[in-house]
PDB file of C-alpha atoms in Angstrom:
ATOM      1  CA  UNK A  21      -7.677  24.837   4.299  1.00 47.00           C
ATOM      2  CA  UNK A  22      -6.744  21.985   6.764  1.00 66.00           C
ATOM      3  CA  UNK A  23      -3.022  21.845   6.769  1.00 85.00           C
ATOM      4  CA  UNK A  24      -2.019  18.801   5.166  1.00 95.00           C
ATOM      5  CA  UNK A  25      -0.149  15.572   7.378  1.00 98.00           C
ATOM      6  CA  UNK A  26       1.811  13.099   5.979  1.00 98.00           C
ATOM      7  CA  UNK A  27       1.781   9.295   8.177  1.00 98.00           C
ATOM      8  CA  UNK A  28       5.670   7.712   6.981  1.00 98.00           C
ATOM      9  CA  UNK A  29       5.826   4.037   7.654  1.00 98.00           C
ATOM     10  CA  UNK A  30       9.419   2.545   8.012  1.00 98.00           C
ATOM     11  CA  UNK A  31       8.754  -0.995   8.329  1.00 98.00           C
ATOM     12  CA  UNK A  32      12.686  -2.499   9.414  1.00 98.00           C
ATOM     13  CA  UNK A  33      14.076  -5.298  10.400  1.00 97.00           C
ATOM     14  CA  UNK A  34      18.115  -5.266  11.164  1.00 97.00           C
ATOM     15  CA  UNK A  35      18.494  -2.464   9.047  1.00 96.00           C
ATOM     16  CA  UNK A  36      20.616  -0.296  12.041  1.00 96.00           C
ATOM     17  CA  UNK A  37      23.386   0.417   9.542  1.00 96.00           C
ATOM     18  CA  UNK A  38      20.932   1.983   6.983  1.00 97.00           C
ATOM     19  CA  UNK A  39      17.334   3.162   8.816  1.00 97.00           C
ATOM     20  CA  UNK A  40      19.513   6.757   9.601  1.00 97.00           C
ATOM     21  CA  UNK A  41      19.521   7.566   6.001  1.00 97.00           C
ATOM     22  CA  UNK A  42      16.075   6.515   5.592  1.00 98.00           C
ATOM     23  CA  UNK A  43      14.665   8.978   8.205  1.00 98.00           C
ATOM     24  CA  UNK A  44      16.675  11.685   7.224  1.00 97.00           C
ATOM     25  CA  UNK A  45      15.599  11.860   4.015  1.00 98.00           C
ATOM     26  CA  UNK A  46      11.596  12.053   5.412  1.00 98.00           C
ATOM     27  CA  UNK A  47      12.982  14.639   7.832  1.00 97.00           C
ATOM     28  CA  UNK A  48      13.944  16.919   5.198  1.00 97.00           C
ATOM     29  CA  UNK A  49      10.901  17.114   3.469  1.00 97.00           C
ATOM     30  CA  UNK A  50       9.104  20.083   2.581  1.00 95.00           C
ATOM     31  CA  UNK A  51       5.624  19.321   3.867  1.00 97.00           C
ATOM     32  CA  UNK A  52       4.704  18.441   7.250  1.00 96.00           C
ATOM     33  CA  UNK A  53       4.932  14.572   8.206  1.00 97.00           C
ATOM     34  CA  UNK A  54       5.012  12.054  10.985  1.00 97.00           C
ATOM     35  CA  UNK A  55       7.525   8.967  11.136  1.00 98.00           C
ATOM     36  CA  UNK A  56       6.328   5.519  12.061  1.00 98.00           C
ATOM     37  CA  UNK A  57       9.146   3.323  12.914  1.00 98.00           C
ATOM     38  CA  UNK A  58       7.914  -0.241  12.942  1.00 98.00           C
ATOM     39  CA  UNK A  59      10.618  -2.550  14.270  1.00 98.00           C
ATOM     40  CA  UNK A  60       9.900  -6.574  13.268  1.00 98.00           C
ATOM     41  CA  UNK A  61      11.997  -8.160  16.021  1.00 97.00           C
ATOM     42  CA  UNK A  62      15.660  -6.707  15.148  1.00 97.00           C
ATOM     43  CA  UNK A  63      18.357  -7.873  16.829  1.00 96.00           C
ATOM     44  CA  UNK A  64      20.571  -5.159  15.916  1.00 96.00           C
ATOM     45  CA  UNK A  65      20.892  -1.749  16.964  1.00 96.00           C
ATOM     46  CA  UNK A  66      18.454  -0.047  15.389  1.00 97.00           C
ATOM     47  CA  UNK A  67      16.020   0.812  18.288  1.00 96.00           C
ATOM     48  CA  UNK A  68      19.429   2.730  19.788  1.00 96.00           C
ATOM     49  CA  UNK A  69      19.844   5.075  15.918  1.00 96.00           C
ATOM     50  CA  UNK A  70      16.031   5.877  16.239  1.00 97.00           C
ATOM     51  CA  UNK A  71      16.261   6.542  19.902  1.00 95.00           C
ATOM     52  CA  UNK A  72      17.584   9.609  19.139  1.00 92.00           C
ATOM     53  CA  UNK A  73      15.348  10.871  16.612  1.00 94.00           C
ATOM     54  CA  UNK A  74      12.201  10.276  18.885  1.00 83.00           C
ATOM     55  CA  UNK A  75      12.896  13.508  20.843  1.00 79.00           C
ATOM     56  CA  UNK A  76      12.354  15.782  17.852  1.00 76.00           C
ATOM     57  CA  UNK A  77       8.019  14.991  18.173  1.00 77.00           C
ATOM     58  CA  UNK A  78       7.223  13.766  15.422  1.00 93.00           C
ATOM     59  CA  UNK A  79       9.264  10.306  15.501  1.00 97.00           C
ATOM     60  CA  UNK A  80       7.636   7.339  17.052  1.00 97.00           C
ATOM     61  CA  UNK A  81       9.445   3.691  17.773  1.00 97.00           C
ATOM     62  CA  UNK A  82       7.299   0.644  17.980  1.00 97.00           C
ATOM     63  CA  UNK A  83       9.002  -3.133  18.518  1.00 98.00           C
ATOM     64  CA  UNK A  84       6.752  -6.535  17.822  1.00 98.00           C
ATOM     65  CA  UNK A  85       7.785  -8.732  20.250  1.00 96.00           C
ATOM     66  CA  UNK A  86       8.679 -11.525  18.101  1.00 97.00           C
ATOM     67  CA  UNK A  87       8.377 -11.680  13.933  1.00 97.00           C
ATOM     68  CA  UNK A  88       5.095 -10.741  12.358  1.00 97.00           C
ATOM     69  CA  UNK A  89       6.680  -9.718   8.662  1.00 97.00           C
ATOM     70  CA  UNK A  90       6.580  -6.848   6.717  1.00 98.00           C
ATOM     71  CA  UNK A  91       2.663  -6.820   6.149  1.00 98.00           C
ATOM     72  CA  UNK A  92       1.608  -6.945   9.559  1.00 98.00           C
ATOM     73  CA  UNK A  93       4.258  -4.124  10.283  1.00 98.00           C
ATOM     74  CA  UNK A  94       3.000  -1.950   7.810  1.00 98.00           C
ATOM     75  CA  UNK A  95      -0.503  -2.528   8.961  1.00 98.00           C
ATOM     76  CA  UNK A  96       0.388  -1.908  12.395  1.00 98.00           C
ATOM     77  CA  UNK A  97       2.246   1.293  11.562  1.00 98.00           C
ATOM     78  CA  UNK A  98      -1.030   2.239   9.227  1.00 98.00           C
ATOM     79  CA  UNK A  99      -3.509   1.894  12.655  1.00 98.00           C
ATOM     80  CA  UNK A 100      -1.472   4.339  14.250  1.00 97.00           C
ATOM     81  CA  UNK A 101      -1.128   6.625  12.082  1.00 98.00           C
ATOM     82  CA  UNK A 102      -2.851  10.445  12.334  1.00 97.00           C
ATOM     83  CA  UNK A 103      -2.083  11.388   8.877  1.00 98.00           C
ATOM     84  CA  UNK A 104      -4.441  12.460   6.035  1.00 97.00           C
ATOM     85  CA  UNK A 105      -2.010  10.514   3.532  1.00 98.00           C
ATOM     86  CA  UNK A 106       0.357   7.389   4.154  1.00 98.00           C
ATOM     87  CA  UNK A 107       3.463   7.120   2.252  1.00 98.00           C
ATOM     88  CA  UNK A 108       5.875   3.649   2.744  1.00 98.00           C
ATOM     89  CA  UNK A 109       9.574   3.919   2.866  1.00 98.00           C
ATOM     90  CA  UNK A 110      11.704   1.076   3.128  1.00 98.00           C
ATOM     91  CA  UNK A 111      14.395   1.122   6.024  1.00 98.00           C
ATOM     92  CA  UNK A 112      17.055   0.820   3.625  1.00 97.00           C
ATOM     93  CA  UNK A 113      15.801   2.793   0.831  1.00 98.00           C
ATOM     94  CA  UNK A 114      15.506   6.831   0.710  1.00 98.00           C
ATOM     95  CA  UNK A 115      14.094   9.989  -0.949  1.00 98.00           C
ATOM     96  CA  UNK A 116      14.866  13.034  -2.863  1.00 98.00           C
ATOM     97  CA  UNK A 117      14.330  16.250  -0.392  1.00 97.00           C
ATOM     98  CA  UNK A 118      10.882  17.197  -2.805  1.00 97.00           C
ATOM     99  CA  UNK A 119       9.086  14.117  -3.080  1.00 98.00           C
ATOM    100  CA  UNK A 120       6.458  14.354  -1.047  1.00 98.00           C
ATOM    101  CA  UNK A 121       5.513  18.013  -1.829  1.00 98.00           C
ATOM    102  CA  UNK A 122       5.508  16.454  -5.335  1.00 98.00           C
ATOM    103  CA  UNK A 123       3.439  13.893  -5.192  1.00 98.00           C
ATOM    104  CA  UNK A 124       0.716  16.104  -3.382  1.00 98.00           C
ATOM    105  CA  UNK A 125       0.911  18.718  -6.409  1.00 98.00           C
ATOM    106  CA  UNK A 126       0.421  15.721  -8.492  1.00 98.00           C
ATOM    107  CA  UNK A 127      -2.536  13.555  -6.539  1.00 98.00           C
ATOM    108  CA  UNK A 128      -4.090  16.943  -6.591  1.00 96.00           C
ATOM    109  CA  UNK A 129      -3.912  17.743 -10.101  1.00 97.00           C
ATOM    110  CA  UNK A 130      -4.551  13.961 -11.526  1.00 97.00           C
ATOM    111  CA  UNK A 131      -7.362  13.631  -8.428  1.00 96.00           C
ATOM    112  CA  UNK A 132      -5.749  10.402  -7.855  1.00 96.00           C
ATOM    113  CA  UNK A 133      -6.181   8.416  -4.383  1.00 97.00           C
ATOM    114  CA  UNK A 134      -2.530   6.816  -5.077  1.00 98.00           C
ATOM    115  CA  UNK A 135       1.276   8.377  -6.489  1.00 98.00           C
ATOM    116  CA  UNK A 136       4.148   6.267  -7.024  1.00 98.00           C
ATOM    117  CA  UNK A 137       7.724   7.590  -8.591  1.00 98.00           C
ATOM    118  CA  UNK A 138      10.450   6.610 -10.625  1.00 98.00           C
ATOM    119  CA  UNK A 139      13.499   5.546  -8.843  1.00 98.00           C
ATOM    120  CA  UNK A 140      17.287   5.246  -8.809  1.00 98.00           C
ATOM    121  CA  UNK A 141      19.226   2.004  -8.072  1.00 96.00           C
ATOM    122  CA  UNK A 142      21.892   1.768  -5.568  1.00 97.00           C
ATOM    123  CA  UNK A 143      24.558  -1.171  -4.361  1.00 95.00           C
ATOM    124  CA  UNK A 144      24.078  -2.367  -0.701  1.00 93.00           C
ATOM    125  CA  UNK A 145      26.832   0.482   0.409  1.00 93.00           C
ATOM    126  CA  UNK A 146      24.912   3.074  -1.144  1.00 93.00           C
ATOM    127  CA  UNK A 147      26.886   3.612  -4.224  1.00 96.00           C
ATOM    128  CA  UNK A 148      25.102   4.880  -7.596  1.00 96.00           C
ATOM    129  CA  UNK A 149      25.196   2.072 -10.664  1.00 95.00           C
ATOM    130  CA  UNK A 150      23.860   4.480 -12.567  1.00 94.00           C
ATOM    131  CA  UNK A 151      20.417   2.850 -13.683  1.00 94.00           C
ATOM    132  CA  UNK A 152      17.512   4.507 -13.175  1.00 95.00           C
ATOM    133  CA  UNK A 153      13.678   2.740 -13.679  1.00 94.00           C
ATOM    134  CA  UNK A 154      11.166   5.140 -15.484  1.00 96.00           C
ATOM    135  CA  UNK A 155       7.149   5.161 -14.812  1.00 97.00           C
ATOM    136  CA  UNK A 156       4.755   6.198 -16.854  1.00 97.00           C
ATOM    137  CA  UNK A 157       2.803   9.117 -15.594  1.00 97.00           C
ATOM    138  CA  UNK A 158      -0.842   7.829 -15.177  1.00 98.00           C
ATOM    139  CA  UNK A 159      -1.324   3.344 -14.878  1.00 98.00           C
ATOM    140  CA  UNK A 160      -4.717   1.534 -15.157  1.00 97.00           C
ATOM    141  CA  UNK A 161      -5.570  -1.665 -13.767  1.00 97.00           C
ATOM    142  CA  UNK A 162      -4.944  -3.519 -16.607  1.00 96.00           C
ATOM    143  CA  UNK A 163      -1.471  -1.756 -17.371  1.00 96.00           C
ATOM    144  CA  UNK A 164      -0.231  -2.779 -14.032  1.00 96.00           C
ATOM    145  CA  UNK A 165      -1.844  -6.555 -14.401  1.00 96.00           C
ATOM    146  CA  UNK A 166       1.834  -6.488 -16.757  1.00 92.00           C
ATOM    147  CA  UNK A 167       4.467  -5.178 -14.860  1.00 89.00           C
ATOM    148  CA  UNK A 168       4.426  -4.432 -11.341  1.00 91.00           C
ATOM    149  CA  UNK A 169       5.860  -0.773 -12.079  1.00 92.00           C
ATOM    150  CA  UNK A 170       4.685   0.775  -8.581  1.00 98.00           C
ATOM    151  CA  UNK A 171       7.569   0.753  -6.199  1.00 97.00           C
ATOM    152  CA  UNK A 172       5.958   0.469  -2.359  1.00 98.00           C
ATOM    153  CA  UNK A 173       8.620   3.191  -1.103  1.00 98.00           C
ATOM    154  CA  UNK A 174       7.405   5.611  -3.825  1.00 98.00           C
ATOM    155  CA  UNK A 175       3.832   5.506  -2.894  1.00 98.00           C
ATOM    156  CA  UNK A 176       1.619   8.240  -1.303  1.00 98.00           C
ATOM    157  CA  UNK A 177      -1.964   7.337  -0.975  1.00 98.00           C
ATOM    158  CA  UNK A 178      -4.783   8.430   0.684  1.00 98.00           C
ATOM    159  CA  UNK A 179      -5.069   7.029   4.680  1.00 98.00           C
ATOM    160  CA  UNK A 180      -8.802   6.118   4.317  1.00 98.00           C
ATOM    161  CA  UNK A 181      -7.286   3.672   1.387  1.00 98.00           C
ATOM    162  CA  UNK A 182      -4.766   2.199   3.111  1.00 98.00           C
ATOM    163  CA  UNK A 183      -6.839   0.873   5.646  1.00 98.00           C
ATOM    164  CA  UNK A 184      -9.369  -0.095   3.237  1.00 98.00           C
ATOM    165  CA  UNK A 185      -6.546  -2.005   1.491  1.00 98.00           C
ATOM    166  CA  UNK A 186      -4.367  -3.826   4.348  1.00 98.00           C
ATOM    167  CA  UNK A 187      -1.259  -5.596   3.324  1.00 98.00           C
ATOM    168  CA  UNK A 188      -1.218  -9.372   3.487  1.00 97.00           C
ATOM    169  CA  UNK A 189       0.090 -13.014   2.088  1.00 97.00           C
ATOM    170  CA  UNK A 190       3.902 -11.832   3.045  1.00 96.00           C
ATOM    171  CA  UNK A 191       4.785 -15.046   0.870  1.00 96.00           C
ATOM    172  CA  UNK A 192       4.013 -13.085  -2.354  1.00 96.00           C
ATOM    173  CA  UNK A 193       4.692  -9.368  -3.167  1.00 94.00           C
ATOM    174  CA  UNK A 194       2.557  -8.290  -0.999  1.00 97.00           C
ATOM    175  CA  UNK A 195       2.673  -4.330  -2.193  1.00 98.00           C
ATOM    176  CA  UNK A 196       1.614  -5.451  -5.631  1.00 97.00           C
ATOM    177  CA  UNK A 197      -1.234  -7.713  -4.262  1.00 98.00           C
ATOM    178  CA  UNK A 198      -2.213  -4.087  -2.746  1.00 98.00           C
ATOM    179  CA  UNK A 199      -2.034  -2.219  -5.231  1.00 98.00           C
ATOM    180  CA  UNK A 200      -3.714  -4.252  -8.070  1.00 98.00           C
ATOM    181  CA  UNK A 201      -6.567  -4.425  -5.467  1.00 98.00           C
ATOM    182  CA  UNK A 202      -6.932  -0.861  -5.337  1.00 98.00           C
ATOM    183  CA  UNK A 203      -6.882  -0.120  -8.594  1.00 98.00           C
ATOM    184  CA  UNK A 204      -9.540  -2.668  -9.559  1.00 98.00           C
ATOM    185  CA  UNK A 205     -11.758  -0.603  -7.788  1.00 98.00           C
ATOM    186  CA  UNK A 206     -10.197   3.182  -7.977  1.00 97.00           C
ATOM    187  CA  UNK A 207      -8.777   2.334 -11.855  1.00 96.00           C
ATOM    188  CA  UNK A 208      -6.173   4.599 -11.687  1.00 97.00           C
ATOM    189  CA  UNK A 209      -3.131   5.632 -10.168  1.00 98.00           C
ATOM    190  CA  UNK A 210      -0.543   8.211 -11.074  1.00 98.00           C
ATOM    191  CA  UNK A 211       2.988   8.701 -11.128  1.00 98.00           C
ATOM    192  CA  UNK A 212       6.180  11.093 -11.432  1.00 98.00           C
ATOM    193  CA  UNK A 213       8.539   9.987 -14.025  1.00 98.00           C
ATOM    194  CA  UNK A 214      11.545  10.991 -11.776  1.00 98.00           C
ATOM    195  CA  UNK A 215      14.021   9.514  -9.597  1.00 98.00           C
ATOM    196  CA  UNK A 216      12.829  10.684  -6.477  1.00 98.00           C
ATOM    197  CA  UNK A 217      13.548   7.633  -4.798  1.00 98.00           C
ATOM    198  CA  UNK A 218      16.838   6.159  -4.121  1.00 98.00           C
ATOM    199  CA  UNK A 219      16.529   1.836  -4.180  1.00 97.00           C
ATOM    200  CA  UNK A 220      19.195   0.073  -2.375  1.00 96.00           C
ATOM    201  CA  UNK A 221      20.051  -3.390  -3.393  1.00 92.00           C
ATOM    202  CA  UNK A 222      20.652  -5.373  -1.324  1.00 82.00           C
ATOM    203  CA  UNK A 223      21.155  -9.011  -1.221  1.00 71.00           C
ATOM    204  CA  UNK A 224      18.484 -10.508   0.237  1.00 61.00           C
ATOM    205  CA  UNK A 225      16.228  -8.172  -1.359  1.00 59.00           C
ATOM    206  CA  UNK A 226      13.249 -10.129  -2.744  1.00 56.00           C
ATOM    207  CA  UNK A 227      14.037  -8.571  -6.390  1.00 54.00           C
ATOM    208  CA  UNK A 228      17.172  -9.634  -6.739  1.00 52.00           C
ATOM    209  CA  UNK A 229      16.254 -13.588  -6.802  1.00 59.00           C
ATOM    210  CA  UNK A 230      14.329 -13.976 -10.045  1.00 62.00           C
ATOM    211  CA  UNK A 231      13.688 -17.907  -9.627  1.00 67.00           C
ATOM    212  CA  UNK A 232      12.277 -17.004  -5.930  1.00 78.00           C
ATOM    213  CA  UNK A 233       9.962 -14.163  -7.413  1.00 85.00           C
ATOM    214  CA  UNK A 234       8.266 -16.311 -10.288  1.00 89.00           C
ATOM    215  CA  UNK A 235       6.625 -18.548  -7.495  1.00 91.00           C
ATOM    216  CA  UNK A 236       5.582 -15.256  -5.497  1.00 93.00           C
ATOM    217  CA  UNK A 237       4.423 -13.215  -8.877  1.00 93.00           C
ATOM    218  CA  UNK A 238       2.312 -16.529 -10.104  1.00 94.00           C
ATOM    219  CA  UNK A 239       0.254 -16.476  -6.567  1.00 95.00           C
ATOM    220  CA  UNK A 240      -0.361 -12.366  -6.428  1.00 96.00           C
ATOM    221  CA  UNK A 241      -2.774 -13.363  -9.576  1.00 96.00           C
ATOM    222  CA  UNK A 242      -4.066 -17.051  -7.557  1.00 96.00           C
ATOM    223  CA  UNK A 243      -4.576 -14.371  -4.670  1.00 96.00           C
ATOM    224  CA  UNK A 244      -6.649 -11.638  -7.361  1.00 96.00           C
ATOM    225  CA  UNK A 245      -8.990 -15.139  -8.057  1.00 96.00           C
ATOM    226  CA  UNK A 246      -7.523 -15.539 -11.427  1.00 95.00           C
ATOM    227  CA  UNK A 247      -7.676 -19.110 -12.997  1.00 96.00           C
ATOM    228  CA  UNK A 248      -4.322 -20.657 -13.315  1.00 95.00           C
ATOM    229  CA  UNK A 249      -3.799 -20.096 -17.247  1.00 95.00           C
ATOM    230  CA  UNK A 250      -4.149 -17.385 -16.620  1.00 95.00           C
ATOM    231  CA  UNK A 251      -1.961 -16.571 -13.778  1.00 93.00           C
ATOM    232  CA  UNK A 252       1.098 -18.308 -15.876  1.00 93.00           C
ATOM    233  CA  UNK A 253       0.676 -15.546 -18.972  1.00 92.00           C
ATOM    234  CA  UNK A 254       0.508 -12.376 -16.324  1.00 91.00           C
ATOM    235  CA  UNK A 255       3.473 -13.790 -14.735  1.00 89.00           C
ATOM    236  CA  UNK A 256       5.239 -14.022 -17.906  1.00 86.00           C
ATOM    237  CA  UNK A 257       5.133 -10.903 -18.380  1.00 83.00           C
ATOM    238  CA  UNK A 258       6.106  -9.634 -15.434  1.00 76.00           C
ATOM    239  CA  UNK A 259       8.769 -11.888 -15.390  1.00 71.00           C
ATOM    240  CA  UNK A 260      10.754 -10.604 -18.396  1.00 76.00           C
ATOM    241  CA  UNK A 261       9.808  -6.901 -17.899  1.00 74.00           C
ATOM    242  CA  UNK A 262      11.437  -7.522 -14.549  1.00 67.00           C
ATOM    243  CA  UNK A 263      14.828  -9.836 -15.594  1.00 67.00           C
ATOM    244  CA  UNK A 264      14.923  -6.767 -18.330  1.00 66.00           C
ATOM    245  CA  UNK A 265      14.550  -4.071 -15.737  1.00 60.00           C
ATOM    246  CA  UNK A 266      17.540  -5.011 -13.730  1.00 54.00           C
ATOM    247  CA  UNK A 267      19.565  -6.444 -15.731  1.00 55.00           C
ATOM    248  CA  UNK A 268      23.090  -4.479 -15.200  1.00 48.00           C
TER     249      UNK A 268
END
């Protein structure tokens, strides 16, 4: 059996003080994997903490030369990429040591094309609040169409999707854009109903402003071609799951 290679993309933009963390956690995975650092511009440090993680192989550093946004990053990251499977990770964000090797049991035993996981919240300096955001263990289509319950540094999906599916519209949520797309034609996705990935929030996180994400949740369903009726009633709903979801 061909040996199995996961593609990591760290999309990051001035996220020196975290992006450390973030590799780590891929490093120690079970199964074997490539890192993809795509860097949007920073103006920190962080091509000087990846610098010295590029030495070990299997840790590659690209910089856009001026901002492109998270999409574009992502897609840029995917193009490169050797891997069988992509999985997205945040630069602030980070996993539990056997999520990977999870999620491959699990895409192989559901013979899904996507995995996402639960997760557990974190403040900005990386402290525990003690929430932690369940999934259920398979989601249609139409079940996600509700609630955007697929967190984009939780998912493993096939490569060959991925590229069918490119990120876009940077304006919206662009990861549930992608992922309602790919489920309208593959139906299904499934998931691990543990935290095996660690969400940091941090300020400027798009999740954290609920009057900014109405606007962006109303045109993911303009983007899907959906009339504007009913674009309001999906965003309803995802509205108060998601006011509901983090409320502390």
């Amino acid at each position: 059996m061909q040996e199995v290679l996961i593609s990591v993309i760290i999309p990051t933009y001035n996220c020196g003080c975290y992006i450390e963390q973030a590799i780590e956690s891929v490093l120690q995975q079970s199964v074997k994997a490539e890192i993809i650092v795509v860097d949007d511009a920073s103006s920190d440090n962080t091509e000087k903490k990846v610098s010295k993680y590029r030495e070990k192989g299997n840790v590659y550093y690209i910089k856009n030369e001026k901002r492109q946004g998270v999409s574009k990053s992502r897609n840029r990251g995917i193009a490169m990429a050797k891997g069988n499977y992509i999985a997205f990770l945040d630069a602030d964000d980070w996993w539990d040591f056997c999520k990977l090797q999870r999620q491959l049991d699990c895409i192989c035993k559901n013979r899904c094309i996507l995995c996402y996981t639960g997760r557990e919240l974190y403040t900005e300096n990386g402290t525990a609040i003690g929430k932690k955001i369940p999934v259920k263990e398979m989601i249609t289509y139409r079940e996600l169409l509700h609630h955007n319950s697929i967190a984009c540094s939780s998912v493993l999906l096939r490569a060959d999707i991925a590229r069918e599916f490119p990120m876009e519209h940077d304006e919206v949520h662009e990861d549930y854009l992608t992922w309602l797309r790919i489920l309208a034609k593959y139906k299904k996705a499934c998931g691990i109903n543990e935290p095996l990935l660690k969400t940091r929030l941090t300020v400027g996180g798009k999740s954290r402003n609920k009057w900014k994400t109405v606007p962006m949740t109303y045109g993911v369903f303009r983007y899907l071609g959906m009339g504007k009726l009913r674009s309001v009633y999906y965003m309803g709903n995802h509205v108060v799951r998601s006011w509901m979801k983090y409320l502390l």
